[in-house]
Coordinates of C-alpha atoms and ligand atoms in Angstrom, one line a residue:
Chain Z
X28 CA 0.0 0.0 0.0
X29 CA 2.9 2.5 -0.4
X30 CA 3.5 2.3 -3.9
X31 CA 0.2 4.9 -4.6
X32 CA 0.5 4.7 -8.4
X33 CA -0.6 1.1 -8.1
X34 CA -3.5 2.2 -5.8
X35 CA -6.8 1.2 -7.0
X36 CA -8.9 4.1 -7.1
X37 CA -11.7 1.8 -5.1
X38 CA -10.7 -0.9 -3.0
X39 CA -13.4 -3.1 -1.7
X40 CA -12.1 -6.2 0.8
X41 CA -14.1 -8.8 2.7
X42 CA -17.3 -6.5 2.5
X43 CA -20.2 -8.4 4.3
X44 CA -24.0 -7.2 4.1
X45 CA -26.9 -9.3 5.6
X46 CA -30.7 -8.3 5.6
X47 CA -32.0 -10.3 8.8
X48 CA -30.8 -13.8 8.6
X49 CA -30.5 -13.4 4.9
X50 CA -26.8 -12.8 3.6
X51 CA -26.3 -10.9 0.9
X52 CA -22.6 -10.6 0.6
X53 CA -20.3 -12.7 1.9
X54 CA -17.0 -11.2 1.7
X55 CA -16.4 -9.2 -1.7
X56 CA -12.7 -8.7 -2.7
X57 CA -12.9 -6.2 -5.5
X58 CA -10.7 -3.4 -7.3
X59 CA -11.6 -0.8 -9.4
X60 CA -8.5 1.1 -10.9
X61 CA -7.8 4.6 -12.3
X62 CA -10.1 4.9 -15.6
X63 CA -11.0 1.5 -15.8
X64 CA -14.4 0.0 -16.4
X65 CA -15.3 -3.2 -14.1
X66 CA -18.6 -4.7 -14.6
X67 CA -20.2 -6.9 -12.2
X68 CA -22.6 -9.8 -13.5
X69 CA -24.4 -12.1 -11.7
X70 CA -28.6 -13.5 -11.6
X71 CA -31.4 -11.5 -9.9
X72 CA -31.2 -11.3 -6.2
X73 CA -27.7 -12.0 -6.0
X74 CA -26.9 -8.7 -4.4
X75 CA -25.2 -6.6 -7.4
X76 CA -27.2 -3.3 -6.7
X77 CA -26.6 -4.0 -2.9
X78 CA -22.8 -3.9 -3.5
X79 CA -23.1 -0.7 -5.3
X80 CA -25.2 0.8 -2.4
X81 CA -22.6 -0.3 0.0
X82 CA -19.7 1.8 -2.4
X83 CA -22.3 4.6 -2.8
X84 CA -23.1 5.1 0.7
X85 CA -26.9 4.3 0.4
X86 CA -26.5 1.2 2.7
X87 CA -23.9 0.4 5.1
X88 CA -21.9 -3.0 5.4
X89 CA -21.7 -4.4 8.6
X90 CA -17.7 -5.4 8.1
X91 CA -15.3 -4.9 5.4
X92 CA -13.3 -2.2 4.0
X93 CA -14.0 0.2 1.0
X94 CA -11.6 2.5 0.2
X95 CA -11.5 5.3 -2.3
X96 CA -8.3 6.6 -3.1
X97 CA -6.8 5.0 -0.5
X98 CA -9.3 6.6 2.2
X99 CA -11.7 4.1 4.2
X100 CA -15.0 5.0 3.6
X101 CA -17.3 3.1 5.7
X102 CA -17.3 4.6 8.6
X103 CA -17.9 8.6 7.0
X104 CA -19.9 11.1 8.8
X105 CA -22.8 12.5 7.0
X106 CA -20.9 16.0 5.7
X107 CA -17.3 13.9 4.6
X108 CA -19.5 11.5 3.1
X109 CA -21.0 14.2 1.2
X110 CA -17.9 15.3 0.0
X111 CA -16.7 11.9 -1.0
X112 CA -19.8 11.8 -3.5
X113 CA -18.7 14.7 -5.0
X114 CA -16.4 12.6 -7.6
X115 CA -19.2 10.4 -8.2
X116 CA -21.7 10.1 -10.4
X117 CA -24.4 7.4 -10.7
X118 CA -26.9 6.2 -13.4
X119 CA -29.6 4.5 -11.4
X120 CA -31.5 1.5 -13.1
X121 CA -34.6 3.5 -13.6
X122 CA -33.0 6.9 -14.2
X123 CA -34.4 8.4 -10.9
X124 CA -34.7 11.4 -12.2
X125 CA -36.5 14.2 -9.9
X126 CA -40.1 14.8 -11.0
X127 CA -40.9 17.9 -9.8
X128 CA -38.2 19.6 -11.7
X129 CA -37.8 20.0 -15.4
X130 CA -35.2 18.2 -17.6
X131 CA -32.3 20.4 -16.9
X132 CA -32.7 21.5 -14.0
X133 CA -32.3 17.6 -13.3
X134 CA -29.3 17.6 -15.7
X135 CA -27.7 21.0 -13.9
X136 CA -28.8 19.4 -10.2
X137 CA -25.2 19.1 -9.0
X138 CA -23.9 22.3 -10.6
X139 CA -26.7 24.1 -8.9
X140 CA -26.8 22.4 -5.5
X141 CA -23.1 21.6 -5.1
X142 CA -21.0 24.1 -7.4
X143 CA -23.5 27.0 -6.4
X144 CA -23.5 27.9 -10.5
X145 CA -26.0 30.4 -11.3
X146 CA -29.1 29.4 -13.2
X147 CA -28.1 30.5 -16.3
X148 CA -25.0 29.3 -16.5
X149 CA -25.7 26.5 -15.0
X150 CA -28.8 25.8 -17.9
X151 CA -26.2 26.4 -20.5
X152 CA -23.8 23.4 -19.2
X153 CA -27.2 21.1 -19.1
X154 CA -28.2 21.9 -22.5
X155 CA -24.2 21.3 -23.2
X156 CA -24.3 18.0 -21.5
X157 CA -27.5 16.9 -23.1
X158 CA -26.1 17.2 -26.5
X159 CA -22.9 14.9 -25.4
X160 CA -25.8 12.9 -25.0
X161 CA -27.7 13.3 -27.9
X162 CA -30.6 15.4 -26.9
X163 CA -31.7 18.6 -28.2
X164 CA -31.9 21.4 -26.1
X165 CA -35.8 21.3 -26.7
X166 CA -35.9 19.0 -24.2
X167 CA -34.4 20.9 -21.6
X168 CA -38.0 22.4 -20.6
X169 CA -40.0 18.9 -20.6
X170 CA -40.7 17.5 -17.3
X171 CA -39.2 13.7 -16.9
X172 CA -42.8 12.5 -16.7
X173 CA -42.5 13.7 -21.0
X174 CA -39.8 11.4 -21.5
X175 CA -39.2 7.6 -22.7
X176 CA -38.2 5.4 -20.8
X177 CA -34.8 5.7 -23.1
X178 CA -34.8 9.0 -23.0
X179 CA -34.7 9.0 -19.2
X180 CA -31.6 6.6 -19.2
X181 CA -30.2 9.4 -21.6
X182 CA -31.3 12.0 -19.3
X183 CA -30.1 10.4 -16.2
X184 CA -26.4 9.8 -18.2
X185 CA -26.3 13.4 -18.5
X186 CA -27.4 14.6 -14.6
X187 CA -24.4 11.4 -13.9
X188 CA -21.4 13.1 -16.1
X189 CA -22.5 16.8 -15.7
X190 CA -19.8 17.7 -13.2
X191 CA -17.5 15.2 -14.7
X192 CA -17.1 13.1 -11.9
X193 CA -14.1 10.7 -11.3
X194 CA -16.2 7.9 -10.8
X195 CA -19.1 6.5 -12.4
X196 CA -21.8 4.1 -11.3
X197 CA -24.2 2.2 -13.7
X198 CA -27.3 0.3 -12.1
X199 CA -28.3 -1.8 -14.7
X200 CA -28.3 0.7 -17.6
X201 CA -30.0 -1.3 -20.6
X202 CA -32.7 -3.1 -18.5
X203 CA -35.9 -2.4 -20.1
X204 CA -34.7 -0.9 -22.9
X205 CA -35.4 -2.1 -26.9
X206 CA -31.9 -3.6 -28.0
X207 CA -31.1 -0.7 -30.4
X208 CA -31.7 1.9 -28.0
X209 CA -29.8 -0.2 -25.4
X210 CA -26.6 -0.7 -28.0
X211 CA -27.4 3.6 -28.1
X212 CA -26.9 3.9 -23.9
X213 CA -24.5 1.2 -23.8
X214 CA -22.4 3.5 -26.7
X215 CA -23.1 7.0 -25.2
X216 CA -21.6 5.1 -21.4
X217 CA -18.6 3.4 -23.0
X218 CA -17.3 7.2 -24.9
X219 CA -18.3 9.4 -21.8
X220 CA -16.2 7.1 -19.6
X221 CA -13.6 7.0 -22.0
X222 CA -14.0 10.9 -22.5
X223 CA -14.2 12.0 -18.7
X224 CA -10.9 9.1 -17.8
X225 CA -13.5 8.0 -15.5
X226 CA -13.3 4.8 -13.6
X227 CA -16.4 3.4 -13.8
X228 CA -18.3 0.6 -11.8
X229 CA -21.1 -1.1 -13.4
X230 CA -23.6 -4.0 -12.6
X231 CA -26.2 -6.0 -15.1
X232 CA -26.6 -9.0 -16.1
X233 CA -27.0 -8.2 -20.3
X234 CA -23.8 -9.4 -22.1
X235 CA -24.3 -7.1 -24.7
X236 CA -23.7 -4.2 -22.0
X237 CA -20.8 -6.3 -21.0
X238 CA -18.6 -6.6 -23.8
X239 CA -19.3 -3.1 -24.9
X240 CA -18.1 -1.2 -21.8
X241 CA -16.5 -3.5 -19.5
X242 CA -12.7 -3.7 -19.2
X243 CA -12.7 -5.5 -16.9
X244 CA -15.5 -8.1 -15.9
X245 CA -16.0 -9.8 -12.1
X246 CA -18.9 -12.1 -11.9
X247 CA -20.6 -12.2 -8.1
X248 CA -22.6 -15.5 -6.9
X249 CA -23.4 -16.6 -3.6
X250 CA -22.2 -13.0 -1.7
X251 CA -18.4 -13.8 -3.4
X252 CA -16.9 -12.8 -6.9
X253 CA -15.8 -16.4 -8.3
X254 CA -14.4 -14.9 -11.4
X255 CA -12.7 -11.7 -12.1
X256 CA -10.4 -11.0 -15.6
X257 CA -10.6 -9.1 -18.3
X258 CA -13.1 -8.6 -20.7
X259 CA -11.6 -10.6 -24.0
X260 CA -11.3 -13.9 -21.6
X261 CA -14.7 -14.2 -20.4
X262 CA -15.2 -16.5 -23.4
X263 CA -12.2 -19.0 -22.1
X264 CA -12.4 -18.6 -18.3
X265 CA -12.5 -22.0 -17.8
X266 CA -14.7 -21.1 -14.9
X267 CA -18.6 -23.3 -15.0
X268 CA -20.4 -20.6 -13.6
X269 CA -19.4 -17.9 -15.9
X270 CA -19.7 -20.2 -18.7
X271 CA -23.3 -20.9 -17.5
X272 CA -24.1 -17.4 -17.2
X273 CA -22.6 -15.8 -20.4
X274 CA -25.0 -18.6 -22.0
X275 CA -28.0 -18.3 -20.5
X276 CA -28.3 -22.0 -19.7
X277 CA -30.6 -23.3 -17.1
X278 CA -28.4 -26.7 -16.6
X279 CA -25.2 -25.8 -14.9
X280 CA -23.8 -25.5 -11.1
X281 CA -25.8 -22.1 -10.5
X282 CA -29.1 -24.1 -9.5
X283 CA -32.5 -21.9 -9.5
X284 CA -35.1 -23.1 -7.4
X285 CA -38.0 -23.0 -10.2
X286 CA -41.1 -24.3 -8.4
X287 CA -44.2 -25.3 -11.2
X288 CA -47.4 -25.2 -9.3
Chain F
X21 CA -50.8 -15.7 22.1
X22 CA -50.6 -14.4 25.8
X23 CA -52.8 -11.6 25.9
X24 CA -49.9 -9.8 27.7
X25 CA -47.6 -10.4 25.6
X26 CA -49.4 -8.9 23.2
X27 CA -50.1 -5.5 24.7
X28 CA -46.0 -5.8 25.5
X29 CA -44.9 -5.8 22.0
X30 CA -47.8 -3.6 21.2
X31 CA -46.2 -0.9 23.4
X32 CA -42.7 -1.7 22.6
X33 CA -44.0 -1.2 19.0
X34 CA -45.2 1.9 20.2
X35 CA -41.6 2.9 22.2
X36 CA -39.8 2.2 19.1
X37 CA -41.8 4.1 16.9
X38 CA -41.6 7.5 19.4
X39 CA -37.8 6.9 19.3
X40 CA -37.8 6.5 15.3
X41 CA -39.5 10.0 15.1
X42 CA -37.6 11.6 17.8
X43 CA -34.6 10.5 15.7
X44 CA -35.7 11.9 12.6
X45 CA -37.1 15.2 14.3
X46 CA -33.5 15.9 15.9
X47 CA -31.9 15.5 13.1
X48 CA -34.2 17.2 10.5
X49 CA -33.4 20.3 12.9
X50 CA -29.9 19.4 13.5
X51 CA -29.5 19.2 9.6
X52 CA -31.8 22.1 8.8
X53 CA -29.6 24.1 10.9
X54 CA -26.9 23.5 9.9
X55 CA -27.7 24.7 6.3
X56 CA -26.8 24.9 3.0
X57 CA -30.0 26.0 3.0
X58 CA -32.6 26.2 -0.2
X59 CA -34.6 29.4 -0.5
X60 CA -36.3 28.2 -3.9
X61 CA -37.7 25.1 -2.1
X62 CA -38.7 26.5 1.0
X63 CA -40.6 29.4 -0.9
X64 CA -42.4 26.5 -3.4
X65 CA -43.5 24.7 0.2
X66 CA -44.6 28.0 1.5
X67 CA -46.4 28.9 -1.6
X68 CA -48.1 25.4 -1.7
X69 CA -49.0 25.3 2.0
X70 CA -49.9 29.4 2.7
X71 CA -51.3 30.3 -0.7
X72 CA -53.5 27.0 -2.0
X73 CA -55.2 25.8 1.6
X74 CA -56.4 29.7 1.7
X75 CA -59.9 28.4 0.2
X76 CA -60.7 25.2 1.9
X77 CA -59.4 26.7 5.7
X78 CA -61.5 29.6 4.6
X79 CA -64.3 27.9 3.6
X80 CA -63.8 25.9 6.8
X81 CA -63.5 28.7 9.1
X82 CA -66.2 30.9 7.6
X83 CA -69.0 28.1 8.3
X84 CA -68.0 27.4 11.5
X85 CA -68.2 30.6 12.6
X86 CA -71.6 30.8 11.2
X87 CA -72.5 27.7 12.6
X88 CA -71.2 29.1 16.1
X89 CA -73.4 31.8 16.1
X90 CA -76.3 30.2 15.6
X91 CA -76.0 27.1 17.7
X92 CA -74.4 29.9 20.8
X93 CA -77.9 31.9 20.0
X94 CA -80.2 29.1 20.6
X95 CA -78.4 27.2 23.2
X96 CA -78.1 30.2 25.5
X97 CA -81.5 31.7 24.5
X98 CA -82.4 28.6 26.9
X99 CA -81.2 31.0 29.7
X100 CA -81.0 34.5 28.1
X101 CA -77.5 34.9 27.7
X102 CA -78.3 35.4 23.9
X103 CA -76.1 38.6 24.1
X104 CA -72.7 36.5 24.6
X105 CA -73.0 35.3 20.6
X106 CA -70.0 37.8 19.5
X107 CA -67.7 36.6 22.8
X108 CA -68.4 33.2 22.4
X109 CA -67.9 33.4 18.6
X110 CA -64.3 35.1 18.4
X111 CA -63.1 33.2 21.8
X112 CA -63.5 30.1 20.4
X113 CA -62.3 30.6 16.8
X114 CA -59.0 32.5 17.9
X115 CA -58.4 29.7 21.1
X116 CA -59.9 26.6 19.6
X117 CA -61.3 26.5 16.1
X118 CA -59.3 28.9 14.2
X119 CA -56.0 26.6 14.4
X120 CA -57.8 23.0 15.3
X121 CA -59.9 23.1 12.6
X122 CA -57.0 24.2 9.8
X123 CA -54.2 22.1 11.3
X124 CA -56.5 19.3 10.8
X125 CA -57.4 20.5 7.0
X126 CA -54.3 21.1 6.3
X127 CA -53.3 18.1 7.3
X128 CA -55.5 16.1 5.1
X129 CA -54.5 18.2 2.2
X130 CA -50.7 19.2 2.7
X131 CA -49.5 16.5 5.0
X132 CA -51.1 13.8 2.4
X133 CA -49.5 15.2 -0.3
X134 CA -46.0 15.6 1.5
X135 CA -45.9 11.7 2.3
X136 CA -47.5 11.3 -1.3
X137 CA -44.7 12.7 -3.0
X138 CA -41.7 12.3 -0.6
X139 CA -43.0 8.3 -0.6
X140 CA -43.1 8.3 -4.6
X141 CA -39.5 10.2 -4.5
X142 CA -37.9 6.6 -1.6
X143 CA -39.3 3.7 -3.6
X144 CA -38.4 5.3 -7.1
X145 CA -34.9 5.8 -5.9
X146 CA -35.1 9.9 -6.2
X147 CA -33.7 9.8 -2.6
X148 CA -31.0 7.8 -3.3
X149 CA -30.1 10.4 -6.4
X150 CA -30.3 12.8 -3.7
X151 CA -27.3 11.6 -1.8
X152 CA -25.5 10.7 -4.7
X153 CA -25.6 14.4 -5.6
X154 CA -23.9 15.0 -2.7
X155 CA -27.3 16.7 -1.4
X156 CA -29.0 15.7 2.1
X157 CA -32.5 14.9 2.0
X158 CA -33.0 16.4 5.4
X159 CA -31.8 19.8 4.3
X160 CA -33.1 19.5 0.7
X161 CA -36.6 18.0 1.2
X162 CA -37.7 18.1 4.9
X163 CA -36.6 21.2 6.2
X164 CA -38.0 23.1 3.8
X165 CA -41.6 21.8 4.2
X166 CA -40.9 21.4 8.1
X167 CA -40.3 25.5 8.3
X168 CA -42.9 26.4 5.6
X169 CA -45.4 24.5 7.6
X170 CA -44.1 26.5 10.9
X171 CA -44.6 29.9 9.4
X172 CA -47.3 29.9 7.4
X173 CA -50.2 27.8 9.4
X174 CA -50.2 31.1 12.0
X175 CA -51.0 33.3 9.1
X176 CA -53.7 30.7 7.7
X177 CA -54.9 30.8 10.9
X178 CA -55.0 34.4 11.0
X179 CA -56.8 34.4 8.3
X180 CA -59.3 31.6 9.5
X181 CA -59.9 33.7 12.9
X182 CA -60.6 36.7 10.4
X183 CA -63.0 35.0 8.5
X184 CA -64.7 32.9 11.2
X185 CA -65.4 35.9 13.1
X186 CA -66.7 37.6 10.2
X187 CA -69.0 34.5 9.9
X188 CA -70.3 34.8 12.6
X189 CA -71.2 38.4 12.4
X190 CA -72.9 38.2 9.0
X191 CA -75.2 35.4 10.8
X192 CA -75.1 38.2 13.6
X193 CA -76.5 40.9 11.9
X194 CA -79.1 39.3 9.3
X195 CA -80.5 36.5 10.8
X196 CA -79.9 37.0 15.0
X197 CA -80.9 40.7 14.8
X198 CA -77.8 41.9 16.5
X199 CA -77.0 45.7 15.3
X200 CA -74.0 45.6 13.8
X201 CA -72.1 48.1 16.2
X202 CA -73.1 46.3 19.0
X203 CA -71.9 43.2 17.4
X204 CA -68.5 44.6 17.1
X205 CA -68.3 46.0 20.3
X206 CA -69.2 42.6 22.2
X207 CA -66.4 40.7 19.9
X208 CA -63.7 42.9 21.1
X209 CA -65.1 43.5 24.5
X210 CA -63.5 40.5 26.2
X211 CA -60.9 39.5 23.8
X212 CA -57.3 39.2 24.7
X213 CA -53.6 39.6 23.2
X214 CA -53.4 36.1 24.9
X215 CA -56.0 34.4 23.3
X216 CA -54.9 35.0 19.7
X217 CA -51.5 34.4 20.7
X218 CA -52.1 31.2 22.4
X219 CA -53.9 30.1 18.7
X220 CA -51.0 31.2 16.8
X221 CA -48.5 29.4 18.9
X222 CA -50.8 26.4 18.4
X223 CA -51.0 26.7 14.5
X224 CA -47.2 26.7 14.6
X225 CA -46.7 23.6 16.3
X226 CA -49.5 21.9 14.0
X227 CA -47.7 23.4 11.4
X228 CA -44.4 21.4 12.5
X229 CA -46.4 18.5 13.2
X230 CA -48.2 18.1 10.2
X231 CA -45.1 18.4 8.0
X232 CA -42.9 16.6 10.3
X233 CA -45.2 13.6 10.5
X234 CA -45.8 13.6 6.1
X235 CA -42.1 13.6 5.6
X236 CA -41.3 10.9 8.0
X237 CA -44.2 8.7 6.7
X238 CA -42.7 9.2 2.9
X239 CA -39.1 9.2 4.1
X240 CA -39.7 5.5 5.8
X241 CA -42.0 4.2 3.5
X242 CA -41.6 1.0 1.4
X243 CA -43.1 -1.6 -1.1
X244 CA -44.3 0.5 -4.3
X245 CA -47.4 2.0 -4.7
X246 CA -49.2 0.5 -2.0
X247 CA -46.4 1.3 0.0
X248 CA -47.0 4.9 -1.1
X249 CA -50.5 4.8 0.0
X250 CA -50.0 3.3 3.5
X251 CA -48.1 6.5 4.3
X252 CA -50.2 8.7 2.8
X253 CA -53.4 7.3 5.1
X254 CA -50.5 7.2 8.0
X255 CA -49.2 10.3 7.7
X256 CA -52.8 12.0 7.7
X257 CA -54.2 10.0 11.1
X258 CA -50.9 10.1 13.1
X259 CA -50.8 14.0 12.2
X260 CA -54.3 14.5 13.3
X261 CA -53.9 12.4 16.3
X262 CA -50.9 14.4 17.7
X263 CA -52.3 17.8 16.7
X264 CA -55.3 17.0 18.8
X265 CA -52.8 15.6 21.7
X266 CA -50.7 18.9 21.6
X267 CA -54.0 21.0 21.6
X268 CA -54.7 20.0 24.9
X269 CA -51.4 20.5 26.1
X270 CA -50.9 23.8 25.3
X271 CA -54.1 24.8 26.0
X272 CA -53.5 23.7 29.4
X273 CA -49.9 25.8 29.6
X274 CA -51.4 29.1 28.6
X275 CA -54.7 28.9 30.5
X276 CA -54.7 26.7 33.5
X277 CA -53.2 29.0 36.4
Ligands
ATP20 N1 -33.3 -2.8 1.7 C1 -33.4 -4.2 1.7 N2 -34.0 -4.8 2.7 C2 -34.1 -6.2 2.7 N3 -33.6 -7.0 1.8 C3 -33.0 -6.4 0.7 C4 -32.8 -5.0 0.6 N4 -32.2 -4.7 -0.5 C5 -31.9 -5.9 -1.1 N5 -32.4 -6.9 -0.4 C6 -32.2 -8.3 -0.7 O1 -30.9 -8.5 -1.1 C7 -30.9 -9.4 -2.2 C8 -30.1 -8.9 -3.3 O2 -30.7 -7.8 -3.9 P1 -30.1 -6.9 -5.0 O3 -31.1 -5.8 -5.3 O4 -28.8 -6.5 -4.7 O5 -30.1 -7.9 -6.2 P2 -29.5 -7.7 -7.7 O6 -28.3 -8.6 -7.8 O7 -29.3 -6.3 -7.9 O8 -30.7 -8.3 -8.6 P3 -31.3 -7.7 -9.9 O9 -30.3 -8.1 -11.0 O10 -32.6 -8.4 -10.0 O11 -31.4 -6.2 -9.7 C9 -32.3 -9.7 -2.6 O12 -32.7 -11.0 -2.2 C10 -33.1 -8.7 -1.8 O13 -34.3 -9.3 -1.4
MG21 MG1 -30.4 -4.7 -9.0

């Protein structure tokens, strides 16, 4: 740990997160280093979006270690943690966007709130911002409730890079999404990551998304990631699981308890 | 199930609940405080609170106070006392009515629509955007609606005493026969600083409660749309419940010597 150009820009170790008697994780080991992409993969209900709450700060892990930039950040007090998010920015998986406020005042939301911009100027960067995102600036004025549900993902992109955040966080970005508009979001992620130098931290379980974005991919199952390498060896990780997964298959180790009535 | 056990968990239920609220009062002020604050949002809550209840706490206040008159008239006609209408009219609005009557409006129409909307913004993740923003929801969404509903229930329910009185004085004049001179004179006869004040202070802490109890409903509420609507009904009794609690209380702290 004192060779910082080899420090991960998030380092998550032995991170543990139960709900009740039900675990969730079970000790992640996970890092995320300067401008690359990681995705996670893994089924429904295996705890991908908790892991991302845990890094985000929305839920809080009873044991393990996250650190960001070197800096532990589990144990934050409301204001530092509010600092912390200040290099972040995060897509959620249905955009989230606020409905009582109009399209760019969503997109300009951190420039107002956090850099204090003044309205105009700050309605200049969203209009900006929406066009890195392919959106004309007569949709600045629409209220989210206008908008598509692809539209919102593109809307929600733009409010994540606005104040070109060192870190970016994807929930699921395609899911729901028509496969061309999908291929769109999954294009418009992988160019403003690549733009902004971003590291970026992504979960969803659609392999399209995957090899598109990801440098690097981990694959989470049973509160553990069982597989982690690069993107161009998903295909030979000799690894059943993955294999199972980046198929589709039913038959494999990862059983699903499928009752029929 | 042991009947005693039952009424145990039911009032541990209720402990934990009291702390949960106490929690999320202390720090909504502790926050709030604190600042950044938000002028925009805290003049849209006071707007939405002040300005659009106006015509149902009017319409509230100007029928009871109509309805006062009357039912004063012929109740102490029974031992001609007829003559206290105008006292008993303004009395009661400015110590009772005025602020019962529009904490408990308001909190059907603002306090729903608070857990409504802060509800909607947990289980669609809008919170969660919040924080990721680096913006606190305490500061951002319940301070401002916490203080709006503060400051401006005393001036609805200046209004409400204004009108209700006024009620009461057109049911006076046209239908009781009072002269409208006299009228006047009898409503200011006996009234005090201290019973006007006493309402305001009460529509203040309504005010608090009403917005306090809508955000905390929407802030802990879970499971969708129905979710959603379970606050909404919650948010609505428990306010109601605790504005009539703290009625009696303070009513007892400014007049019981
Ligand atoms: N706030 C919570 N309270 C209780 N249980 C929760 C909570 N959040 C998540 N869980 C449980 O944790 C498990 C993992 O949920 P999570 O949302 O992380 O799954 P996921 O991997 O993101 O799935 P999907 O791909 O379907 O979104 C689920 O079984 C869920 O029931
Ligand atoms: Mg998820």
């Amino acid at each position: 740990m004192t060779e910082p150009a080899s420090q991960p820009k998030i380092r998550i170790r032995d991170l543990h997160k139960s709900f009740g008697a039900k675990r969730v994780l079970a000790g992640v080991d996970l890092d995320i280093n300067d401008a690359e992409s990681v995705v996670v993969i893994g089924g429904s209900g295996t705890g991908k979006s908790v892991l991302l709450k845990c890094v985000l700060g929305i839920l809080q892990p009873e044991r393990g270690s996250i650190q960001i930039d070197g800096r532990e950040v589990t144990n934050l007090s409301r204001g530092e943690r509010q600092k912390v998010m200040q290099q972040f920015g995060m897509l959620f998986q249905g955009a989230a966007l606020f409905d009582s406020l109009p399209v760019w005042e969503n997109v300009a939301f951190g420039l107002l709130q956090v850099d204090r911009l003044g309205r105009d100027e700050a309605k200049q960067r969203a209009i900006e911002t929406l066009a890195r995102v392919g959106l004309g600036p007569e949709v600045a004025e629409l209220s989210p409730a206008e908008l598509s549900g692809g539209m919102q993902k593109r809307v929600g992109l733009a409010r994540a890079i606005a104040r070109r955040p060192e870190i970016l966080c994807f929930d699921e970005p395609t899911t729901g999404l028509d496969p061309i508009t999908a291929d769109v979001i999954n294009e418009l992620i992988a160019h403003s990551v690549r733009e902004l130098g971003a590291s970026a931290l992504s979960i969803t379980h659609d392999m399209a998304s995957v090899r598109k974005i990801a440098d690097r991919v981990a694959m989470l199952y049973q509160g553990k990631i069982i597989w982690d390498g690069p993107v161009k060896e998903i295909d030979r990780s000799g690894n059943p699981y993955v294999d199972q997964f980046i198929h589709g298959r039913a038959e494999g180790p990862i059983q699903q308890t499928v009752k029929v009535a | 199930m042991n009947p005693l056990a039952a009424l145990g968990r039911l009032f541990l239920d209720f402990l934990a609940a009291v702390g949960d609220l106490s929690l999320f009062a202390g720090q909504t002020i502790i926050q709030g405080l604190r600042g950044p604050y938000y002028p925009r949002a805290i003049l849209r809550q006071m707007v939405d609170i002040g300005y659009y209840s106006l015509p149902v706490v009017g319409l509230t206040a100007i029928f009871t106070g109509m309805v006062l008159a009357l039912q004063s008239h012929t109740g102490f006609a029974r031992f001609e006392a007829q003559s206290a209408v105008a006292t008993i009219v303004v009395l009661s609005m400015t110590r009772e009515l005025g602020p019962v009557l529009a904490g408990l409006m308001v909190a059907g129409r603002v306090g729903a629509s608070m857990a409504a909307e802060i509800g909607t913004m947990r289980v669609t993740e809008q919170i969660d955007a919040l924080t990721t923003l680096s913006t606190d929801p305490y500061k951002y969404l319940v301070w401002p609606r916490v203080i709006a509903g503060l400051l401006m229930l005393p001036l609805l329910v200046l209004v409400a005493d204004i009108i209700g009185v006024f009620g009461g004085y057109l049911v006076g004049i046209y239908k009781l026969g009072f002269s409208a001179p006299d009228y006047l004179r009898r409503t200011f006869e006996y009234l005090e600083t201290e019973d006007v004040v006493s309402g305001l202070v009460k529509a203040a802490v309504f005010g608090f409660i009403v917005a306090l109890m809508g955000c905390y409903q929407g802030y802990y509420s879970r499971g969708g749309a129905q979710g959603v609507g379970a606050a909404t009904t919650k948010a609505v009794v428990s306010a109601s419940i605790m504005i009539l609690t703290a009625n009696y209380i303070i009513t007892e702290l400014f007049f019981s010597q």
